[in-house]
């Protein structure tokens, strides 16, 4: 189940989902009704599960676009049932994250959902909230969650209910609990060839490669003298004469302002440090040590240039966040282009 919420983690939801359809993937997950409808309007085929809450008044849209709605809790199920509109649903089970879902202890309520005539129950799932950790205490908590989910499925089977497709694992559920045998795995950040944090140790370490590269270009070359300051707040002061490249990318494009005076880009295969504060629409890099930098030269913000590569995980760590946030905040002004590497088809 390909998780393509948040514009496919910033990669472009239609672009990614269309390619996945061509590869034979026909199961998707998004966060909102709007995201799901957007995929349908662009011809994405297969099941689309809405992981988040959708008010019952939108039941007609759920039916119209053939979407599957998560039952967020029992009252949400009642609201959907009251519409008397046939809808596809998946039941979310809260085994300890305490976000969405019905707890296994409310098993009578869960059993009753299977007898609602307008519901087509297409699945049931839970979420392991510390699957990314191998700390003993966290592993114990994940095992407790798994036991709780198994208790519920056993109870449902004992009540004569045919279990719908089940899924528990997210990306880290696969990496740290690969032995689990469920019908689906909800692959999110791993689908894009990334980890949430840099140099993580997991039980399983597959050879994943980043899908995304992010490029810009040099818009202008500036020279500043010793003692000159650069950018808002004058946070950078040149200790000697410097050559600077103005790059038309800023925090409105999703490049974190927290990387001001800390981040770096690649130009001609060499690292150039960002100097001054990153603006809404522009940033500045020091290219003094890089020969023959000209207006129009390619700038690599994420990806490979020559022998060096900037990983999204690196930038996320520098900006004190996770890769998921960094990528999902990439803005709408960025043009997404799909390039197929024949070596990996």
mmCIF file of C-alpha atoms in Angstrom:
data_model
loop_
_atom_site.group_PDB
_atom_site.id
_atom_site.type_symbol
_atom_site.label_atom_id
_atom_site.label_comp_id
_atom_site.label_asym_id
_atom_site.label_seq_id
_atom_site.Cartn_x
_atom_site.Cartn_y
_atom_site.Cartn_z
ATOM 1 C CA UNK A 1 0.000 0.000 0.000
ATOM 2 C CA UNK A 2 1.804 3.079 -1.279
ATOM 3 C CA UNK A 3 1.431 6.031 1.083
ATOM 4 C CA UNK A 4 1.194 9.116 -1.128
ATOM 5 C CA UNK A 5 -0.212 11.628 1.339
ATOM 6 C CA UNK A 6 1.205 15.167 1.562
ATOM 7 C CA UNK A 7 1.776 15.280 -2.200
ATOM 8 C CA UNK A 8 3.634 11.960 -2.006
ATOM 9 C CA UNK A 9 5.932 13.343 0.690
ATOM 10 C CA UNK A 10 6.645 16.325 -1.545
ATOM 11 C CA UNK A 11 7.494 14.247 -4.606
ATOM 12 C CA UNK A 12 4.254 14.859 -6.536
ATOM 13 C CA UNK A 13 1.270 12.639 -5.785
ATOM 14 C CA UNK A 14 -0.085 12.228 -9.314
ATOM 15 C CA UNK A 15 3.400 11.806 -10.797
ATOM 16 C CA UNK A 16 4.338 9.097 -8.294
ATOM 17 C CA UNK A 17 0.954 7.344 -8.221
ATOM 18 C CA UNK A 18 0.683 7.208 -12.022
ATOM 19 C CA UNK A 19 4.100 5.575 -12.233
ATOM 20 C CA UNK A 20 3.165 3.135 -9.471
ATOM 21 C CA UNK A 21 -0.007 2.236 -11.368
ATOM 22 C CA UNK A 22 2.181 1.428 -14.385
ATOM 23 C CA UNK A 23 4.321 -0.786 -12.131
ATOM 24 C CA UNK A 24 1.262 -2.720 -10.960
ATOM 25 C CA UNK A 25 0.574 -0.983 -7.632
ATOM 26 C CA UNK A 26 -3.150 -0.487 -7.085
ATOM 27 C CA UNK A 27 -3.395 0.227 -3.374
ATOM 28 C CA UNK A 28 -2.823 3.738 -2.055
ATOM 29 C CA UNK A 29 -3.187 5.664 1.185
ATOM 30 C CA UNK A 30 -3.669 9.400 1.662
ATOM 31 C CA UNK A 31 -4.487 11.631 4.608
ATOM 32 C CA UNK A 32 -7.551 13.568 3.443
ATOM 33 C CA UNK A 33 -10.610 13.401 1.232
ATOM 34 C CA UNK A 34 -9.197 16.224 -0.894
ATOM 35 C CA UNK A 35 -5.996 14.289 -1.569
ATOM 36 C CA UNK A 36 -7.986 11.214 -2.563
ATOM 37 C CA UNK A 37 -10.299 13.082 -4.942
ATOM 38 C CA UNK A 38 -7.278 14.780 -6.525
ATOM 39 C CA UNK A 39 -5.801 11.378 -7.400
ATOM 40 C CA UNK A 40 -9.097 10.111 -8.813
ATOM 41 C CA UNK A 41 -9.540 13.198 -10.988
ATOM 42 C CA UNK A 42 -6.156 12.464 -12.533
ATOM 43 C CA UNK A 43 -7.079 8.885 -13.296
ATOM 44 C CA UNK A 44 -5.347 6.960 -10.521
ATOM 45 C CA UNK A 45 -6.752 3.440 -10.380
ATOM 46 C CA UNK A 46 -7.160 1.033 -7.480
ATOM 47 C CA UNK A 47 -8.159 1.437 -3.851
ATOM 48 C CA UNK A 48 -7.475 4.737 -2.106
ATOM 49 C CA UNK A 49 -7.652 4.624 1.678
ATOM 50 C CA UNK A 50 -8.179 7.891 3.536
ATOM 51 C CA UNK A 51 -6.175 7.546 6.752
ATOM 52 C CA UNK A 52 -7.624 10.647 8.405
ATOM 53 C CA UNK A 53 -11.058 11.761 9.565
ATOM 54 C CA UNK A 54 -13.691 12.715 6.991
ATOM 55 C CA UNK A 55 -16.995 14.222 8.220
ATOM 56 C CA UNK A 56 -20.034 12.114 7.391
ATOM 57 C CA UNK A 57 -21.579 14.902 5.310
ATOM 58 C CA UNK A 58 -19.009 13.982 2.625
ATOM 59 C CA UNK A 59 -20.283 10.419 2.315
ATOM 60 C CA UNK A 60 -21.664 11.186 -1.175
ATOM 61 C CA UNK A 61 -18.138 12.081 -2.339
ATOM 62 C CA UNK A 62 -16.740 8.910 -0.801
ATOM 63 C CA UNK A 63 -19.200 6.887 -2.863
ATOM 64 C CA UNK A 64 -18.867 9.011 -6.017
ATOM 65 C CA UNK A 65 -15.083 8.659 -6.190
ATOM 66 C CA UNK A 66 -14.991 5.057 -4.941
ATOM 67 C CA UNK A 67 -12.873 5.876 -1.888
ATOM 68 C CA UNK A 68 -12.286 3.921 1.307
ATOM 69 C CA UNK A 69 -12.752 5.817 4.551
ATOM 70 C CA UNK A 70 -11.070 5.043 7.856
ATOM 71 C CA UNK A 71 -13.511 4.634 10.742
ATOM 72 C CA UNK A 72 -11.859 6.981 13.229
ATOM 73 C CA UNK A 73 -13.956 5.899 16.233
ATOM 74 C CA UNK A 74 -17.354 4.383 16.984
ATOM 75 C CA UNK A 75 -19.234 7.692 16.881
ATOM 76 C CA UNK A 76 -17.697 8.395 13.483
ATOM 77 C CA UNK A 77 -19.010 5.023 12.290
ATOM 78 C CA UNK A 78 -22.477 5.909 13.575
ATOM 79 C CA UNK A 79 -22.410 9.230 11.738
ATOM 80 C CA UNK A 80 -21.416 7.534 8.481
ATOM 81 C CA UNK A 81 -24.113 4.871 8.956
ATOM 82 C CA UNK A 82 -26.822 7.482 9.544
ATOM 83 C CA UNK A 83 -26.318 8.845 6.034
ATOM 84 C CA UNK A 84 -27.536 5.474 4.650
ATOM 85 C CA UNK A 85 -25.077 5.980 1.792
ATOM 86 C CA UNK A 86 -23.068 2.889 0.826
ATOM 87 C CA UNK A 87 -19.418 3.478 1.697
ATOM 88 C CA UNK A 88 -16.233 1.460 1.787
ATOM 89 C CA UNK A 89 -14.567 1.584 5.189
ATOM 90 C CA UNK A 90 -11.519 0.310 7.004
ATOM 91 C CA UNK A 91 -11.616 0.016 10.778
ATOM 92 C CA UNK A 92 -8.757 1.685 12.638
ATOM 93 C CA UNK A 93 -7.796 -0.043 15.891
ATOM 94 C CA UNK A 94 -6.102 1.983 18.617
ATOM 95 C CA UNK A 95 -3.577 -0.354 20.235
ATOM 96 C CA UNK A 96 -1.697 2.341 22.113
ATOM 97 C CA UNK A 97 -0.938 5.381 19.985
ATOM 98 C CA UNK A 98 -4.160 7.087 21.131
ATOM 99 C CA UNK A 99 -4.664 9.124 18.002
ATOM 100 C CA UNK A 100 -7.435 7.606 15.868
ATOM 101 C CA UNK A 101 -9.195 4.283 16.252
ATOM 102 C CA UNK A 102 -11.318 2.097 18.496
ATOM 103 C CA UNK A 103 -9.575 0.233 21.308
ATOM 104 C CA UNK A 104 -9.742 -3.582 21.252
ATOM 105 C CA UNK A 105 -11.517 -3.516 24.604
ATOM 106 C CA UNK A 106 -14.554 -2.110 22.800
ATOM 107 C CA UNK A 107 -14.822 -5.328 20.840
ATOM 108 C CA UNK A 108 -18.637 -5.383 20.833
ATOM 109 C CA UNK A 109 -18.680 -2.037 19.062
ATOM 110 C CA UNK A 110 -16.137 -3.320 16.545
ATOM 111 C CA UNK A 111 -18.165 -6.477 15.916
ATOM 112 C CA UNK A 112 -21.263 -4.379 15.282
ATOM 113 C CA UNK A 113 -19.575 -2.487 12.446
ATOM 114 C CA UNK A 114 -19.520 -5.631 10.332
ATOM 115 C CA UNK A 115 -23.327 -5.802 10.372
ATOM 116 C CA UNK A 116 -24.004 -2.227 9.205
ATOM 117 C CA UNK A 117 -25.748 -2.788 5.847
ATOM 118 C CA UNK A 118 -24.284 0.281 4.133
ATOM 119 C CA UNK A 119 -20.700 -0.564 5.142
ATOM 120 C CA UNK A 120 -18.371 -2.565 2.958
ATOM 121 C CA UNK A 121 -15.538 -3.340 5.393
ATOM 122 C CA UNK A 122 -12.435 -3.501 3.203
ATOM 123 C CA UNK A 123 -9.801 -3.711 5.879
ATOM 124 C CA UNK A 124 -8.736 -3.295 9.482
ATOM 125 C CA UNK A 125 -5.454 -1.869 10.730
ATOM 126 C CA UNK A 126 -3.431 -0.391 13.535
ATOM 127 C CA UNK A 127 -0.247 1.675 13.752
ATOM 128 C CA UNK A 128 2.964 0.875 15.636
ATOM 129 C CA UNK A 129 3.995 4.195 17.158
ATOM 130 C CA UNK A 130 7.600 3.259 18.053
ATOM 131 C CA UNK A 131 8.380 0.803 15.259
ATOM 132 C CA UNK A 132 11.406 2.938 14.341
ATOM 133 C CA UNK A 133 13.099 2.211 17.671
ATOM 134 C CA UNK A 134 15.023 -0.866 18.783
ATOM 135 C CA UNK A 135 15.271 0.262 22.378
ATOM 136 C CA UNK A 136 14.097 -2.619 24.620
ATOM 137 C CA UNK A 137 11.301 -0.574 26.173
ATOM 138 C CA UNK A 138 9.989 0.463 22.748
ATOM 139 C CA UNK A 139 10.257 -3.056 21.327
ATOM 140 C CA UNK A 140 8.258 -4.290 24.316
ATOM 141 C CA UNK A 141 5.592 -1.650 23.625
ATOM 142 C CA UNK A 142 5.370 -2.623 19.950
ATOM 143 C CA UNK A 143 4.987 -6.284 20.928
ATOM 144 C CA UNK A 144 2.216 -5.263 23.305
ATOM 145 C CA UNK A 145 0.471 -3.478 20.441
ATOM 146 C CA UNK A 146 0.823 -6.531 18.200
ATOM 147 C CA UNK A 147 -0.556 -8.787 20.919
ATOM 148 C CA UNK A 148 -3.515 -6.458 21.396
ATOM 149 C CA UNK A 149 -4.288 -6.471 17.676
ATOM 150 C CA UNK A 150 -3.965 -10.273 17.498
ATOM 151 C CA UNK A 151 -6.302 -10.616 20.498
ATOM 152 C CA UNK A 152 -8.945 -8.650 18.606
ATOM 153 C CA UNK A 153 -8.595 -10.567 15.353
ATOM 154 C CA UNK A 154 -8.855 -13.876 17.232
ATOM 155 C CA UNK A 155 -11.984 -12.646 18.965
ATOM 156 C CA UNK A 156 -13.568 -11.578 15.667
ATOM 157 C CA UNK A 157 -12.842 -14.944 14.102
ATOM 158 C CA UNK A 158 -14.311 -16.683 17.134
ATOM 159 C CA UNK A 159 -17.462 -14.606 16.620
ATOM 160 C CA UNK A 160 -17.733 -15.984 13.077
ATOM 161 C CA UNK A 161 -16.600 -12.818 11.317
ATOM 162 C CA UNK A 162 -14.540 -13.276 8.165
ATOM 163 C CA UNK A 163 -11.534 -11.032 8.657
ATOM 164 C CA UNK A 164 -10.987 -8.334 6.044
ATOM 165 C CA UNK A 165 -7.445 -7.594 4.806
ATOM 166 C CA UNK A 166 -5.223 -6.584 7.732
ATOM 167 C CA UNK A 167 -2.254 -4.244 7.903
ATOM 168 C CA UNK A 168 0.019 -3.101 10.707
ATOM 169 C CA UNK A 169 3.416 -2.216 9.276
ATOM 170 C CA UNK A 170 4.507 1.208 8.135
ATOM 171 C CA UNK A 171 7.987 1.643 6.628
ATOM 172 C CA UNK A 172 9.645 1.025 9.977
ATOM 173 C CA UNK A 173 7.262 -1.794 10.730
ATOM 174 C CA UNK A 174 8.756 -3.507 7.690
ATOM 175 C CA UNK A 175 12.358 -2.636 8.589
ATOM 176 C CA UNK A 176 12.171 -3.726 12.226
ATOM 177 C CA UNK A 177 9.360 -6.306 12.116
ATOM 178 C CA UNK A 178 9.799 -7.956 8.697
ATOM 179 C CA UNK A 179 8.579 -11.311 10.022
ATOM 180 C CA UNK A 180 4.982 -10.091 10.425
ATOM 181 C CA UNK A 181 2.608 -11.662 7.931
ATOM 182 C CA UNK A 182 -0.257 -9.317 7.110
ATOM 183 C CA UNK A 183 -2.073 -8.557 3.879
ATOM 184 C CA UNK A 184 -0.573 -5.123 3.288
ATOM 185 C CA UNK A 185 2.319 -2.984 4.441
ATOM 186 C CA UNK A 186 1.847 0.793 4.349
ATOM 187 C CA UNK A 187 5.104 1.985 2.791
ATOM 188 C CA UNK A 188 5.689 5.721 3.196
ATOM 189 C CA UNK A 189 9.121 7.326 3.528
ATOM 190 C CA UNK A 190 10.872 4.121 2.438
ATOM 191 C CA UNK A 191 8.979 4.216 -0.861
ATOM 192 C CA UNK A 192 10.977 7.330 -1.734
ATOM 193 C CA UNK A 193 14.347 5.768 -0.922
ATOM 194 C CA UNK A 194 14.813 7.591 2.362
ATOM 195 C CA UNK A 195 14.934 6.995 6.086
ATOM 196 C CA UNK A 196 13.341 9.359 8.566
ATOM 197 C CA UNK A 197 16.700 9.986 10.182
ATOM 198 C CA UNK A 198 20.275 9.687 8.961
ATOM 199 C CA UNK A 199 22.328 6.534 9.581
ATOM 200 C CA UNK A 200 19.616 4.646 11.444
ATOM 201 C CA UNK A 201 20.188 1.071 12.491
ATOM 202 C CA UNK A 202 17.297 -1.258 11.724
ATOM 203 C CA UNK A 203 16.783 -4.990 11.890
ATOM 204 C CA UNK A 204 16.571 -5.046 8.101
ATOM 205 C CA UNK A 205 18.631 -2.653 5.992
ATOM 206 C CA UNK A 206 17.621 -2.917 2.330
ATOM 207 C CA UNK A 207 19.541 -1.077 -0.370
ATOM 208 C CA UNK A 208 17.236 1.900 -0.876
ATOM 209 C CA UNK A 209 18.166 4.819 -3.103
ATOM 210 C CA UNK A 210 16.711 8.331 -3.031
ATOM 211 C CA UNK A 211 14.064 8.942 -5.660
ATOM 212 C CA UNK A 212 14.264 12.725 -5.496
ATOM 213 C CA UNK A 213 16.894 15.223 -6.559
ATOM 214 C CA UNK A 214 16.262 18.937 -6.121
ATOM 215 C CA UNK A 215 17.927 21.421 -8.452
ATOM 216 C CA UNK A 216 18.047 25.150 -8.997
ATOM 217 C CA UNK A 217 20.465 27.459 -10.786
ATOM 218 C CA UNK A 218 22.737 30.411 -10.164
ATOM 219 C CA UNK A 219 20.738 33.565 -10.777
ATOM 220 C CA UNK A 220 23.441 36.129 -10.013
ATOM 221 C CA UNK A 221 27.070 36.384 -8.925
ATOM 222 C CA UNK A 222 27.952 38.994 -6.315
ATOM 223 C CA UNK A 223 31.268 40.157 -4.877
ATOM 224 C CA UNK A 224 31.510 41.416 -1.302
ATOM 225 C CA UNK A 225 34.477 42.954 0.431
ATOM 226 C CA UNK A 226 35.986 42.194 3.805
ATOM 227 C CA UNK A 227 33.631 43.418 6.518
ATOM 228 C CA UNK A 228 30.527 43.441 4.307
ATOM 229 C CA UNK A 229 27.402 41.809 5.706
ATOM 230 C CA UNK A 230 24.903 39.703 3.789
ATOM 231 C CA UNK A 231 21.141 39.213 4.053
ATOM 232 C CA UNK A 232 18.436 39.956 6.577
ATOM 233 C CA UNK A 233 19.669 40.683 10.055
ATOM 234 C CA UNK A 234 23.272 40.958 8.795
ATOM 235 C CA UNK A 235 23.958 37.525 10.264
ATOM 236 C CA UNK A 236 26.907 36.856 7.943
ATOM 237 C CA UNK A 237 29.997 39.077 7.861
ATOM 238 C CA UNK A 238 32.724 38.468 5.290
ATOM 239 C CA UNK A 239 36.172 38.004 6.838
ATOM 240 C CA UNK A 240 37.745 38.634 3.437
ATOM 241 C CA UNK A 241 36.654 39.256 -0.160
ATOM 242 C CA UNK A 242 34.090 36.649 -1.210
ATOM 243 C CA UNK A 243 32.276 35.552 -4.379
ATOM 244 C CA UNK A 244 28.630 34.747 -3.712
ATOM 245 C CA UNK A 245 25.967 33.013 -5.812
ATOM 246 C CA UNK A 246 22.337 34.050 -5.506
ATOM 247 C CA UNK A 247 20.023 31.030 -5.849
ATOM 248 C CA UNK A 248 16.268 31.522 -6.457
ATOM 249 C CA UNK A 249 15.023 29.053 -3.832
ATOM 250 C CA UNK A 250 13.820 29.890 -0.332
ATOM 251 C CA UNK A 251 11.695 28.765 2.558
ATOM 252 C CA UNK A 252 8.498 29.298 0.528
ATOM 253 C CA UNK A 253 9.775 26.411 -1.592
ATOM 254 C CA UNK A 254 10.257 24.267 1.499
ATOM 255 C CA UNK A 255 13.974 24.798 2.005
ATOM 256 C CA UNK A 256 14.251 25.310 5.784
ATOM 257 C CA UNK A 257 15.162 28.766 7.052
ATOM 258 C CA UNK A 258 16.898 26.972 9.924
ATOM 259 C CA UNK A 259 19.677 26.063 7.465
ATOM 260 C CA UNK A 260 20.742 29.719 7.261
ATOM 261 C CA UNK A 261 24.532 29.933 7.687
ATOM 262 C CA UNK A 262 24.574 26.137 8.185
ATOM 263 C CA UNK A 263 23.421 24.377 5.040
ATOM 264 C CA UNK A 264 25.242 23.800 1.786
ATOM 265 C CA UNK A 265 24.579 23.139 -1.887
ATOM 266 C CA UNK A 266 26.595 21.492 -4.673
ATOM 267 C CA UNK A 267 27.937 23.522 -7.594
ATOM 268 C CA UNK A 268 30.371 21.950 -10.080
ATOM 269 C CA UNK A 269 30.475 18.926 -7.766
ATOM 270 C CA UNK A 270 31.739 20.938 -4.817
ATOM 271 C CA UNK A 271 30.050 22.045 -1.605
ATOM 272 C CA UNK A 272 29.180 25.709 -1.250
ATOM 273 C CA UNK A 273 28.066 26.923 2.160
ATOM 274 C CA UNK A 274 24.885 28.939 2.526
ATOM 275 C CA UNK A 275 25.652 32.364 3.954
ATOM 276 C CA UNK A 276 23.198 34.806 5.473
ATOM 277 C CA UNK A 277 19.581 34.121 6.224
ATOM 278 C CA UNK A 278 17.560 32.073 3.784
ATOM 279 C CA UNK A 279 14.803 34.306 2.430
ATOM 280 C CA UNK A 280 11.293 33.414 1.329
ATOM 281 C CA UNK A 281 12.358 33.167 -2.313
ATOM 282 C CA UNK A 282 16.177 33.224 -2.405
ATOM 283 C CA UNK A 283 19.360 32.072 -0.704
ATOM 284 C CA UNK A 284 23.021 32.898 -1.091
ATOM 285 C CA UNK A 285 25.984 30.499 -1.232
ATOM 286 C CA UNK A 286 29.701 31.190 -0.964
ATOM 287 C CA UNK A 287 31.380 30.040 -4.202
ATOM 288 C CA UNK A 288 34.768 31.698 -3.630
ATOM 289 C CA UNK A 289 36.609 28.364 -3.673
ATOM 290 C CA UNK A 290 34.806 27.036 -6.761
ATOM 291 C CA UNK A 291 36.251 28.020 -10.121
ATOM 292 C CA UNK A 292 34.301 29.446 -13.057
ATOM 293 C CA UNK A 293 30.860 29.640 -11.470
ATOM 294 C CA UNK A 294 28.545 31.416 -13.897
ATOM 295 C CA UNK A 295 24.949 32.575 -14.041
ATOM 296 C CA UNK A 296 22.797 29.639 -15.107
ATOM 297 C CA UNK A 297 25.012 26.942 -13.588
ATOM 298 C CA UNK A 298 23.095 24.089 -11.988
ATOM 299 C CA UNK A 299 22.804 24.048 -8.212
ATOM 300 C CA UNK A 300 22.056 20.749 -6.474
ATOM 301 C CA UNK A 301 20.189 21.183 -3.205
ATOM 302 C CA UNK A 302 19.391 17.486 -2.743
ATOM 303 C CA UNK A 303 21.056 14.808 -4.834
ATOM 304 C CA UNK A 304 24.324 13.939 -6.503
ATOM 305 C CA UNK A 305 26.771 16.127 -8.420
ATOM 306 C CA UNK A 306 30.089 14.573 -9.346
ATOM 307 C CA UNK A 307 31.407 12.431 -6.522
ATOM 308 C CA UNK A 308 29.479 14.191 -3.782
ATOM 309 C CA UNK A 309 25.863 13.818 -2.748
ATOM 310 C CA UNK A 310 23.614 15.760 -0.408
ATOM 311 C CA UNK A 311 21.073 13.479 1.246
ATOM 312 C CA UNK A 312 17.694 14.706 2.437
ATOM 313 C CA UNK A 313 18.493 12.971 5.739
ATOM 314 C CA UNK A 314 21.562 15.225 6.147
ATOM 315 C CA UNK A 315 19.585 18.412 5.646
ATOM 316 C CA UNK A 316 16.850 17.176 7.975
ATOM 317 C CA UNK A 317 19.407 16.500 10.696
ATOM 318 C CA UNK A 318 21.007 19.923 10.213
ATOM 319 C CA UNK A 319 17.617 21.591 10.522
ATOM 320 C CA UNK A 320 16.731 19.436 13.565
ATOM 321 C CA UNK A 321 13.782 17.625 12.041
ATOM 322 C CA UNK A 322 13.076 14.366 10.206
ATOM 323 C CA UNK A 323 13.272 13.650 6.499
ATOM 324 C CA UNK A 324 9.491 13.199 6.306
ATOM 325 C CA UNK A 325 8.896 16.833 7.289
ATOM 326 C CA UNK A 326 11.670 18.227 5.101
ATOM 327 C CA UNK A 327 10.389 16.510 1.957
ATOM 328 C CA UNK A 328 6.666 16.963 2.559
ATOM 329 C CA UNK A 329 7.149 20.732 2.866
ATOM 330 C CA UNK A 330 8.587 21.091 -0.646
ATOM 331 C CA UNK A 331 6.448 23.777 -2.223
ATOM 332 C CA UNK A 332 4.138 24.007 -5.195
ATOM 333 C CA UNK A 333 6.466 26.373 -7.095
ATOM 334 C CA UNK A 334 8.871 23.497 -7.659
ATOM 335 C CA UNK A 335 8.360 21.737 -10.980
ATOM 336 C CA UNK A 336 8.316 17.949 -10.620
ATOM 337 C CA UNK A 337 9.771 15.971 -13.528
ATOM 338 C CA UNK A 338 9.820 12.174 -13.729
ATOM 339 C CA UNK A 339 13.030 10.689 -15.120
ATOM 340 C CA UNK A 340 13.347 6.916 -15.472
ATOM 341 C CA UNK A 341 16.790 5.411 -14.947
ATOM 342 C CA UNK A 342 16.914 2.425 -17.304
ATOM 343 C CA UNK A 343 19.397 0.652 -15.008
ATOM 344 C CA UNK A 344 16.755 0.272 -12.317
ATOM 345 C CA UNK A 345 13.648 -0.503 -14.356
#
